[in-house]
Protein backbone atom coordinates (compact mmCIF):
# COMPACT_ATOMS: atom_id res chain seq x y z
CA UNK A 1 0.00 0.00 0.00
CA UNK A 2 2.88 2.38 0.91
CA UNK A 3 6.59 1.91 1.66
CA UNK A 4 7.04 0.51 5.16
CA UNK A 5 7.60 2.97 8.00
CA UNK A 6 6.92 6.03 5.84
CA UNK A 7 4.75 8.99 6.82
CA UNK A 8 2.34 7.92 4.06
CA UNK A 9 2.20 4.44 5.61
CA UNK A 10 1.48 5.95 9.02
CA UNK A 11 -1.23 8.18 7.52
CA UNK A 12 -2.88 5.18 5.85
CA UNK A 13 -2.72 3.26 9.13
CA UNK A 14 -4.42 6.11 10.99
CA UNK A 15 -7.12 6.51 8.34
CA UNK A 16 -7.71 2.74 8.45
CA UNK A 17 -8.42 2.95 12.18
CA UNK A 18 -5.09 1.92 13.67
CA UNK A 19 -4.47 3.23 17.16
CA UNK A 20 -0.78 2.31 17.15
CA UNK A 21 2.02 2.85 14.64
CA UNK A 22 5.35 1.05 14.64
CA UNK A 23 8.90 2.26 14.13
CA UNK A 24 11.81 -0.13 13.98
CA UNK A 25 14.52 2.36 15.00
CA UNK A 26 17.93 1.78 13.44
CA UNK A 27 21.09 3.68 14.29
CA UNK A 28 22.70 6.03 11.75
CA UNK A 29 26.36 6.88 11.17
CA UNK A 30 25.98 10.01 13.33
CA UNK A 31 24.21 8.17 16.16
CA UNK A 32 20.68 9.31 15.30
CA UNK A 33 17.76 6.92 14.87
CA UNK A 34 15.74 6.34 11.70
CA UNK A 35 12.65 4.16 11.12
CA UNK A 36 13.55 1.15 8.99
CA UNK A 37 12.23 -2.40 8.84
CA UNK A 38 15.82 -3.59 9.11
CA UNK A 39 19.14 -1.86 9.70
CA UNK A 40 20.65 -3.24 6.49
CA UNK A 41 17.79 -3.04 3.98
CA UNK A 42 18.48 0.26 2.19
CA UNK A 43 19.62 -1.44 -1.02
CA UNK A 44 16.22 -3.08 -1.63
CA UNK A 45 13.78 -0.76 0.19
CA UNK A 46 14.95 2.69 -0.99
CA UNK A 47 15.87 4.44 -4.22
CA UNK A 48 19.60 4.36 -3.38
CA UNK A 49 20.38 2.28 -6.50
CA UNK A 50 18.14 4.21 -8.85
CA UNK A 51 18.82 7.78 -7.74
CA UNK A 52 21.82 7.89 -5.37
CA UNK A 53 24.56 5.75 -6.90
CA UNK A 54 27.17 8.12 -5.51
CA UNK A 55 26.35 6.69 -2.06
CA UNK A 56 26.81 3.02 -3.00
CA UNK A 57 30.60 3.00 -2.57
CA UNK A 58 30.05 3.73 1.14
CA UNK A 59 27.68 0.81 1.68
CA UNK A 60 28.86 -1.93 4.06
CA UNK A 61 29.13 -4.21 1.03
CA UNK A 62 29.44 -2.20 -2.21
CA UNK A 63 27.97 -3.84 -5.32
CA UNK A 64 29.80 -6.97 -6.41
CA UNK A 65 28.49 -8.55 -9.62
CA UNK A 66 27.81 -12.22 -10.07
CA UNK A 67 30.95 -13.82 -11.52
CA UNK A 68 31.36 -17.49 -12.43
CA UNK A 69 28.22 -18.49 -10.53
CA UNK A 70 28.91 -16.44 -7.39
CA UNK A 71 26.01 -14.40 -6.01
CA UNK A 72 25.84 -10.69 -6.72
CA UNK A 73 26.09 -8.78 -3.47
CA UNK A 74 25.18 -5.37 -2.12
CA UNK A 75 24.35 -4.39 1.46
CA UNK A 76 23.60 -0.83 2.51
CA UNK A 77 22.97 -0.15 6.20
CA UNK A 78 21.62 2.84 8.08
CA UNK A 79 24.92 3.15 9.96
CA UNK A 80 26.75 3.68 6.66
CA UNK A 81 25.27 7.19 6.35
CA UNK A 82 24.38 10.17 8.56
CA UNK A 83 20.73 11.02 9.06
CA UNK A 84 20.79 14.07 6.74
CA UNK A 85 21.88 11.85 3.83
CA UNK A 86 19.36 9.13 4.69
CA UNK A 87 16.59 11.75 4.64
CA UNK A 88 17.36 12.31 0.93
CA UNK A 89 16.44 8.70 0.11
CA UNK A 90 12.92 7.69 -0.88
CA UNK A 91 11.40 4.54 0.51
CA UNK A 92 10.16 2.08 -2.12
CA UNK A 93 8.13 -1.09 -1.89
CA UNK A 94 10.50 -3.89 -0.86
CA UNK A 95 12.19 -5.35 -3.94
CA UNK A 96 13.40 -8.83 -4.73
CA UNK A 97 17.14 -9.06 -5.45
CA UNK A 98 18.64 -10.79 -8.47
CA UNK A 99 21.66 -12.67 -7.13
CA UNK A 100 22.67 -13.50 -10.73
CA UNK A 101 23.02 -9.81 -11.65
CA UNK A 102 26.18 -8.92 -13.53
CA UNK A 103 25.35 -5.20 -13.51
CA UNK A 104 23.80 -2.90 -10.94
CA UNK A 105 20.86 -2.23 -13.29
CA UNK A 106 19.95 -5.94 -13.10
CA UNK A 107 20.13 -6.19 -9.29
CA UNK A 108 16.56 -5.25 -8.31
CA UNK A 109 13.65 -7.22 -9.77
CA UNK A 110 10.76 -5.27 -8.25
CA UNK A 111 8.35 -6.08 -5.44
CA UNK A 112 7.58 -9.74 -4.73
CA UNK A 113 4.15 -10.97 -5.84
CA UNK A 114 2.64 -10.82 -2.35
CA UNK A 115 3.20 -7.04 -2.07
CA UNK A 116 0.32 -4.77 -3.04
CA UNK A 117 0.70 -1.82 -5.37
CA UNK A 118 0.68 1.70 -3.91
CA UNK A 119 -2.82 3.09 -3.52
CA UNK A 120 -3.39 6.00 -5.92
CA UNK A 121 -6.09 7.40 -3.65
CA UNK A 122 -3.32 8.56 -1.29
CA UNK A 123 -1.72 10.91 -3.81
CA UNK A 124 0.84 10.23 -6.47
CA UNK A 125 2.07 6.63 -5.89
CA UNK A 126 5.40 7.58 -7.46
CA UNK A 127 5.98 10.50 -5.06
CA UNK A 128 8.98 10.28 -2.78
CA UNK A 129 8.32 8.88 0.67
CA UNK A 130 11.42 10.14 2.49
CA UNK A 131 12.84 8.07 5.30
CA UNK A 132 11.46 9.02 8.71
CA UNK A 133 13.69 10.02 11.61
CA UNK A 134 12.67 8.48 14.95
CA UNK A 135 11.99 11.94 16.43
CA UNK A 136 9.79 12.76 13.43
CA UNK A 137 7.82 9.53 13.97
CA UNK A 138 7.28 10.36 17.64
CA UNK A 139 6.25 13.93 16.82
CA UNK A 140 3.80 12.72 14.14
CA UNK A 141 2.25 10.13 16.49
CA UNK A 142 1.83 12.68 19.29
CA UNK A 143 0.26 15.26 16.91
CA UNK A 144 -2.15 12.67 15.45
CA UNK A 145 -3.10 11.15 18.83
CA UNK A 146 -1.63 7.76 17.99
CA UNK A 147 0.10 5.34 20.31
CA UNK A 148 3.57 4.09 19.44
CA UNK A 149 5.18 0.67 19.28
CA UNK A 150 8.85 1.45 18.80
CA UNK A 151 11.54 -1.20 18.64
CA UNK A 152 15.28 -0.65 18.72
CA UNK A 153 16.28 -2.70 15.69
CA UNK A 154 19.07 -5.26 15.27
CA UNK A 155 20.95 -4.30 18.45
CA UNK A 156 21.95 -7.91 19.03
CA UNK A 157 23.52 -8.17 15.58
CA UNK A 158 27.34 -8.39 15.80
CA UNK A 159 27.78 -5.88 12.94
CA UNK A 160 25.63 -3.29 14.79
CA UNK A 161 27.46 -3.90 18.07
CA UNK A 162 30.81 -3.49 16.26
CA UNK A 163 29.65 -0.23 14.68
CA UNK A 164 28.49 1.16 18.02
CA UNK A 165 31.73 0.20 19.74
CA UNK A 166 34.18 1.26 16.99
CA UNK A 167 32.51 4.24 15.37
CA UNK A 168 30.40 5.81 18.13
CA UNK A 169 32.41 4.52 21.11
CA UNK A 170 29.22 3.42 22.82
CA UNK A 171 27.15 0.29 23.30
CA UNK A 172 23.58 -0.94 22.95
CA UNK A 173 22.77 0.07 26.53
CA UNK A 174 23.59 3.74 25.90
CA UNK A 175 21.65 3.57 22.62
CA UNK A 176 18.68 2.05 24.45
CA UNK A 177 18.83 4.84 27.04
CA UNK A 178 18.76 7.48 24.28
CA UNK A 179 15.90 5.64 22.56
CA UNK A 180 13.91 5.61 25.82
CA UNK A 181 14.71 9.25 26.56
CA UNK A 182 13.36 10.35 23.18
CA UNK A 183 10.14 8.39 23.76
CA UNK A 184 9.64 9.99 27.18
CA UNK A 185 10.60 13.47 25.87
CA UNK A 186 7.76 13.23 23.35
CA UNK A 187 5.24 12.53 26.12
CA UNK A 188 4.82 8.78 25.77
CA UNK A 189 4.77 6.69 28.91
CA UNK A 190 5.79 3.03 28.86
CA UNK A 191 3.05 0.60 29.77
CA UNK A 192 4.05 -2.65 31.42
CA UNK A 193 1.39 -5.30 31.70
PDB file of C-alpha atoms in Angstrom:
ATOM      1  CA  UNK A   1       0.000   0.000   0.000  1.00  0.00           C
ATOM      2  CA  UNK A   2       2.881   2.376   0.915  1.00  0.00           C
ATOM      3  CA  UNK A   3       6.585   1.910   1.662  1.00  0.00           C
ATOM      4  CA  UNK A   4       7.040   0.510   5.156  1.00  0.00           C
ATOM      5  CA  UNK A   5       7.597   2.965   7.997  1.00  0.00           C
ATOM      6  CA  UNK A   6       6.915   6.029   5.843  1.00  0.00           C
ATOM      7  CA  UNK A   7       4.747   8.994   6.816  1.00  0.00           C
ATOM      8  CA  UNK A   8       2.343   7.916   4.056  1.00  0.00           C
ATOM      9  CA  UNK A   9       2.199   4.437   5.606  1.00  0.00           C
ATOM     10  CA  UNK A  10       1.478   5.948   9.021  1.00  0.00           C
ATOM     11  CA  UNK A  11      -1.231   8.179   7.518  1.00  0.00           C
ATOM     12  CA  UNK A  12      -2.883   5.176   5.846  1.00  0.00           C
ATOM     13  CA  UNK A  13      -2.721   3.256   9.126  1.00  0.00           C
ATOM     14  CA  UNK A  14      -4.421   6.106  10.986  1.00  0.00           C
ATOM     15  CA  UNK A  15      -7.122   6.512   8.338  1.00  0.00           C
ATOM     16  CA  UNK A  16      -7.707   2.741   8.451  1.00  0.00           C
ATOM     17  CA  UNK A  17      -8.421   2.949  12.182  1.00  0.00           C
ATOM     18  CA  UNK A  18      -5.089   1.923  13.671  1.00  0.00           C
ATOM     19  CA  UNK A  19      -4.471   3.233  17.158  1.00  0.00           C
ATOM     20  CA  UNK A  20      -0.783   2.314  17.147  1.00  0.00           C
ATOM     21  CA  UNK A  21       2.021   2.847  14.636  1.00  0.00           C
ATOM     22  CA  UNK A  22       5.355   1.052  14.636  1.00  0.00           C
ATOM     23  CA  UNK A  23       8.898   2.260  14.134  1.00  0.00           C
ATOM     24  CA  UNK A  24      11.813  -0.125  13.982  1.00  0.00           C
ATOM     25  CA  UNK A  25      14.519   2.356  14.999  1.00  0.00           C
ATOM     26  CA  UNK A  26      17.931   1.783  13.436  1.00  0.00           C
ATOM     27  CA  UNK A  27      21.088   3.681  14.291  1.00  0.00           C
ATOM     28  CA  UNK A  28      22.702   6.033  11.746  1.00  0.00           C
ATOM     29  CA  UNK A  29      26.362   6.882  11.165  1.00  0.00           C
ATOM     30  CA  UNK A  30      25.984  10.008  13.325  1.00  0.00           C
ATOM     31  CA  UNK A  31      24.211   8.174  16.163  1.00  0.00           C
ATOM     32  CA  UNK A  32      20.682   9.305  15.296  1.00  0.00           C
ATOM     33  CA  UNK A  33      17.758   6.917  14.867  1.00  0.00           C
ATOM     34  CA  UNK A  34      15.737   6.336  11.699  1.00  0.00           C
ATOM     35  CA  UNK A  35      12.655   4.164  11.117  1.00  0.00           C
ATOM     36  CA  UNK A  36      13.549   1.147   8.989  1.00  0.00           C
ATOM     37  CA  UNK A  37      12.230  -2.397   8.837  1.00  0.00           C
ATOM     38  CA  UNK A  38      15.821  -3.590   9.106  1.00  0.00           C
ATOM     39  CA  UNK A  39      19.141  -1.855   9.705  1.00  0.00           C
ATOM     40  CA  UNK A  40      20.653  -3.239   6.491  1.00  0.00           C
ATOM     41  CA  UNK A  41      17.794  -3.039   3.978  1.00  0.00           C
ATOM     42  CA  UNK A  42      18.480   0.262   2.194  1.00  0.00           C
ATOM     43  CA  UNK A  43      19.624  -1.444  -1.022  1.00  0.00           C
ATOM     44  CA  UNK A  44      16.223  -3.080  -1.628  1.00  0.00           C
ATOM     45  CA  UNK A  45      13.784  -0.760   0.185  1.00  0.00           C
ATOM     46  CA  UNK A  46      14.954   2.694  -0.988  1.00  0.00           C
ATOM     47  CA  UNK A  47      15.874   4.436  -4.224  1.00  0.00           C
ATOM     48  CA  UNK A  48      19.597   4.362  -3.384  1.00  0.00           C
ATOM     49  CA  UNK A  49      20.382   2.279  -6.501  1.00  0.00           C
ATOM     50  CA  UNK A  50      18.135   4.213  -8.847  1.00  0.00           C
ATOM     51  CA  UNK A  51      18.822   7.783  -7.736  1.00  0.00           C
ATOM     52  CA  UNK A  52      21.821   7.890  -5.371  1.00  0.00           C
ATOM     53  CA  UNK A  53      24.556   5.751  -6.899  1.00  0.00           C
ATOM     54  CA  UNK A  54      27.166   8.120  -5.506  1.00  0.00           C
ATOM     55  CA  UNK A  55      26.348   6.690  -2.058  1.00  0.00           C
ATOM     56  CA  UNK A  56      26.807   3.023  -3.002  1.00  0.00           C
ATOM     57  CA  UNK A  57      30.597   2.999  -2.567  1.00  0.00           C
ATOM     58  CA  UNK A  58      30.046   3.734   1.138  1.00  0.00           C
ATOM     59  CA  UNK A  59      27.680   0.812   1.684  1.00  0.00           C
ATOM     60  CA  UNK A  60      28.862  -1.926   4.058  1.00  0.00           C
ATOM     61  CA  UNK A  61      29.127  -4.206   1.027  1.00  0.00           C
ATOM     62  CA  UNK A  62      29.441  -2.196  -2.212  1.00  0.00           C
ATOM     63  CA  UNK A  63      27.974  -3.837  -5.324  1.00  0.00           C
ATOM     64  CA  UNK A  64      29.795  -6.967  -6.409  1.00  0.00           C
ATOM     65  CA  UNK A  65      28.485  -8.546  -9.616  1.00  0.00           C
ATOM     66  CA  UNK A  66      27.815 -12.225 -10.066  1.00  0.00           C
ATOM     67  CA  UNK A  67      30.946 -13.816 -11.517  1.00  0.00           C
ATOM     68  CA  UNK A  68      31.365 -17.491 -12.428  1.00  0.00           C
ATOM     69  CA  UNK A  69      28.225 -18.487 -10.531  1.00  0.00           C
ATOM     70  CA  UNK A  70      28.911 -16.443  -7.386  1.00  0.00           C
ATOM     71  CA  UNK A  71      26.008 -14.397  -6.011  1.00  0.00           C
ATOM     72  CA  UNK A  72      25.842 -10.690  -6.716  1.00  0.00           C
ATOM     73  CA  UNK A  73      26.090  -8.781  -3.465  1.00  0.00           C
ATOM     74  CA  UNK A  74      25.180  -5.369  -2.115  1.00  0.00           C
ATOM     75  CA  UNK A  75      24.347  -4.394   1.458  1.00  0.00           C
ATOM     76  CA  UNK A  76      23.598  -0.826   2.512  1.00  0.00           C
ATOM     77  CA  UNK A  77      22.973  -0.155   6.197  1.00  0.00           C
ATOM     78  CA  UNK A  78      21.622   2.839   8.083  1.00  0.00           C
ATOM     79  CA  UNK A  79      24.917   3.150   9.962  1.00  0.00           C
ATOM     80  CA  UNK A  80      26.751   3.676   6.658  1.00  0.00           C
ATOM     81  CA  UNK A  81      25.267   7.187   6.354  1.00  0.00           C
ATOM     82  CA  UNK A  82      24.385  10.174   8.561  1.00  0.00           C
ATOM     83  CA  UNK A  83      20.725  11.024   9.056  1.00  0.00           C
ATOM     84  CA  UNK A  84      20.790  14.066   6.741  1.00  0.00           C
ATOM     85  CA  UNK A  85      21.877  11.854   3.829  1.00  0.00           C
ATOM     86  CA  UNK A  86      19.364   9.134   4.689  1.00  0.00           C
ATOM     87  CA  UNK A  87      16.589  11.749   4.637  1.00  0.00           C
ATOM     88  CA  UNK A  88      17.363  12.308   0.925  1.00  0.00           C
ATOM     89  CA  UNK A  89      16.439   8.704   0.112  1.00  0.00           C
ATOM     90  CA  UNK A  90      12.922   7.691  -0.882  1.00  0.00           C
ATOM     91  CA  UNK A  91      11.396   4.540   0.506  1.00  0.00           C
ATOM     92  CA  UNK A  92      10.161   2.078  -2.117  1.00  0.00           C
ATOM     93  CA  UNK A  93       8.130  -1.093  -1.887  1.00  0.00           C
ATOM     94  CA  UNK A  94      10.496  -3.886  -0.858  1.00  0.00           C
ATOM     95  CA  UNK A  95      12.189  -5.353  -3.936  1.00  0.00           C
ATOM     96  CA  UNK A  96      13.404  -8.834  -4.726  1.00  0.00           C
ATOM     97  CA  UNK A  97      17.136  -9.062  -5.454  1.00  0.00           C
ATOM     98  CA  UNK A  98      18.639 -10.788  -8.471  1.00  0.00           C
ATOM     99  CA  UNK A  99      21.659 -12.673  -7.130  1.00  0.00           C
ATOM    100  CA  UNK A 100      22.666 -13.500 -10.729  1.00  0.00           C
ATOM    101  CA  UNK A 101      23.016  -9.810 -11.650  1.00  0.00           C
ATOM    102  CA  UNK A 102      26.183  -8.925 -13.527  1.00  0.00           C
ATOM    103  CA  UNK A 103      25.353  -5.204 -13.509  1.00  0.00           C
ATOM    104  CA  UNK A 104      23.795  -2.903 -10.941  1.00  0.00           C
ATOM    105  CA  UNK A 105      20.857  -2.233 -13.288  1.00  0.00           C
ATOM    106  CA  UNK A 106      19.952  -5.944 -13.101  1.00  0.00           C
ATOM    107  CA  UNK A 107      20.131  -6.192  -9.294  1.00  0.00           C
ATOM    108  CA  UNK A 108      16.563  -5.252  -8.310  1.00  0.00           C
ATOM    109  CA  UNK A 109      13.654  -7.218  -9.768  1.00  0.00           C
ATOM    110  CA  UNK A 110      10.763  -5.267  -8.246  1.00  0.00           C
ATOM    111  CA  UNK A 111       8.349  -6.081  -5.435  1.00  0.00           C
ATOM    112  CA  UNK A 112       7.580  -9.743  -4.729  1.00  0.00           C
ATOM    113  CA  UNK A 113       4.152 -10.966  -5.837  1.00  0.00           C
ATOM    114  CA  UNK A 114       2.637 -10.818  -2.353  1.00  0.00           C
ATOM    115  CA  UNK A 115       3.201  -7.036  -2.074  1.00  0.00           C
ATOM    116  CA  UNK A 116       0.322  -4.770  -3.037  1.00  0.00           C
ATOM    117  CA  UNK A 117       0.704  -1.817  -5.373  1.00  0.00           C
ATOM    118  CA  UNK A 118       0.682   1.702  -3.913  1.00  0.00           C
ATOM    119  CA  UNK A 119      -2.820   3.090  -3.519  1.00  0.00           C
ATOM    120  CA  UNK A 120      -3.387   5.995  -5.920  1.00  0.00           C
ATOM    121  CA  UNK A 121      -6.092   7.403  -3.646  1.00  0.00           C
ATOM    122  CA  UNK A 122      -3.319   8.555  -1.293  1.00  0.00           C
ATOM    123  CA  UNK A 123      -1.717  10.907  -3.805  1.00  0.00           C
ATOM    124  CA  UNK A 124       0.843  10.226  -6.467  1.00  0.00           C
ATOM    125  CA  UNK A 125       2.065   6.630  -5.895  1.00  0.00           C
ATOM    126  CA  UNK A 126       5.400   7.579  -7.455  1.00  0.00           C
ATOM    127  CA  UNK A 127       5.984  10.505  -5.058  1.00  0.00           C
ATOM    128  CA  UNK A 128       8.984  10.279  -2.781  1.00  0.00           C
ATOM    129  CA  UNK A 129       8.323   8.882   0.673  1.00  0.00           C
ATOM    130  CA  UNK A 130      11.418  10.143   2.490  1.00  0.00           C
ATOM    131  CA  UNK A 131      12.842   8.075   5.302  1.00  0.00           C
ATOM    132  CA  UNK A 132      11.459   9.023   8.711  1.00  0.00           C
ATOM    133  CA  UNK A 133      13.687  10.021  11.613  1.00  0.00           C
ATOM    134  CA  UNK A 134      12.675   8.478  14.953  1.00  0.00           C
ATOM    135  CA  UNK A 135      11.993  11.937  16.432  1.00  0.00           C
ATOM    136  CA  UNK A 136       9.795  12.759  13.426  1.00  0.00           C
ATOM    137  CA  UNK A 137       7.821   9.527  13.965  1.00  0.00           C
ATOM    138  CA  UNK A 138       7.276  10.358  17.640  1.00  0.00           C
ATOM    139  CA  UNK A 139       6.246  13.934  16.823  1.00  0.00           C
ATOM    140  CA  UNK A 140       3.804  12.718  14.142  1.00  0.00           C
ATOM    141  CA  UNK A 141       2.246  10.125  16.486  1.00  0.00           C
ATOM    142  CA  UNK A 142       1.834  12.679  19.286  1.00  0.00           C
ATOM    143  CA  UNK A 143       0.263  15.256  16.912  1.00  0.00           C
ATOM    144  CA  UNK A 144      -2.153  12.671  15.454  1.00  0.00           C
ATOM    145  CA  UNK A 145      -3.102  11.153  18.827  1.00  0.00           C
ATOM    146  CA  UNK A 146      -1.625   7.760  17.986  1.00  0.00           C
ATOM    147  CA  UNK A 147       0.097   5.336  20.314  1.00  0.00           C
ATOM    148  CA  UNK A 148       3.570   4.091  19.443  1.00  0.00           C
ATOM    149  CA  UNK A 149       5.177   0.671  19.285  1.00  0.00           C
ATOM    150  CA  UNK A 150       8.852   1.450  18.802  1.00  0.00           C
ATOM    151  CA  UNK A 151      11.538  -1.204  18.635  1.00  0.00           C
ATOM    152  CA  UNK A 152      15.277  -0.650  18.718  1.00  0.00           C
ATOM    153  CA  UNK A 153      16.285  -2.699  15.690  1.00  0.00           C
ATOM    154  CA  UNK A 154      19.068  -5.256  15.270  1.00  0.00           C
ATOM    155  CA  UNK A 155      20.947  -4.300  18.446  1.00  0.00           C
ATOM    156  CA  UNK A 156      21.951  -7.908  19.030  1.00  0.00           C
ATOM    157  CA  UNK A 157      23.517  -8.175  15.576  1.00  0.00           C
ATOM    158  CA  UNK A 158      27.338  -8.387  15.801  1.00  0.00           C
ATOM    159  CA  UNK A 159      27.778  -5.879  12.936  1.00  0.00           C
ATOM    160  CA  UNK A 160      25.634  -3.294  14.792  1.00  0.00           C
ATOM    161  CA  UNK A 161      27.460  -3.899  18.068  1.00  0.00           C
ATOM    162  CA  UNK A 162      30.814  -3.492  16.259  1.00  0.00           C
ATOM    163  CA  UNK A 163      29.648  -0.234  14.684  1.00  0.00           C
ATOM    164  CA  UNK A 164      28.485   1.159  18.025  1.00  0.00           C
ATOM    165  CA  UNK A 165      31.732   0.202  19.737  1.00  0.00           C
ATOM    166  CA  UNK A 166      34.180   1.259  16.986  1.00  0.00           C
ATOM    167  CA  UNK A 167      32.506   4.242  15.369  1.00  0.00           C
ATOM    168  CA  UNK A 168      30.401   5.813  18.134  1.00  0.00           C
ATOM    169  CA  UNK A 169      32.410   4.518  21.111  1.00  0.00           C
ATOM    170  CA  UNK A 170      29.220   3.420  22.823  1.00  0.00           C
ATOM    171  CA  UNK A 171      27.148   0.288  23.304  1.00  0.00           C
ATOM    172  CA  UNK A 172      23.584  -0.939  22.948  1.00  0.00           C
ATOM    173  CA  UNK A 173      22.768   0.074  26.526  1.00  0.00           C
ATOM    174  CA  UNK A 174      23.588   3.739  25.896  1.00  0.00           C
ATOM    175  CA  UNK A 175      21.655   3.566  22.620  1.00  0.00           C
ATOM    176  CA  UNK A 176      18.678   2.047  24.445  1.00  0.00           C
ATOM    177  CA  UNK A 177      18.833   4.839  27.038  1.00  0.00           C
ATOM    178  CA  UNK A 178      18.758   7.481  24.275  1.00  0.00           C
ATOM    179  CA  UNK A 179      15.896   5.644  22.558  1.00  0.00           C
ATOM    180  CA  UNK A 180      13.910   5.607  25.823  1.00  0.00           C
ATOM    181  CA  UNK A 181      14.711   9.250  26.564  1.00  0.00           C
ATOM    182  CA  UNK A 182      13.364  10.348  23.181  1.00  0.00           C
ATOM    183  CA  UNK A 183      10.140   8.391  23.758  1.00  0.00           C
ATOM    184  CA  UNK A 184       9.638   9.991  27.176  1.00  0.00           C
ATOM    185  CA  UNK A 185      10.603  13.466  25.875  1.00  0.00           C
ATOM    186  CA  UNK A 186       7.761  13.228  23.354  1.00  0.00           C
ATOM    187  CA  UNK A 187       5.242  12.533  26.120  1.00  0.00           C
ATOM    188  CA  UNK A 188       4.820   8.784  25.771  1.00  0.00           C
ATOM    189  CA  UNK A 189       4.773   6.688  28.906  1.00  0.00           C
ATOM    190  CA  UNK A 190       5.788   3.033  28.863  1.00  0.00           C
ATOM    191  CA  UNK A 191       3.049   0.598  29.774  1.00  0.00           C
ATOM    192  CA  UNK A 192       4.053  -2.647  31.422  1.00  0.00           C
ATOM    193  CA  UNK A 193       1.385  -5.299  31.699  1.00  0.00           C
TER     194      UNK A 193
END
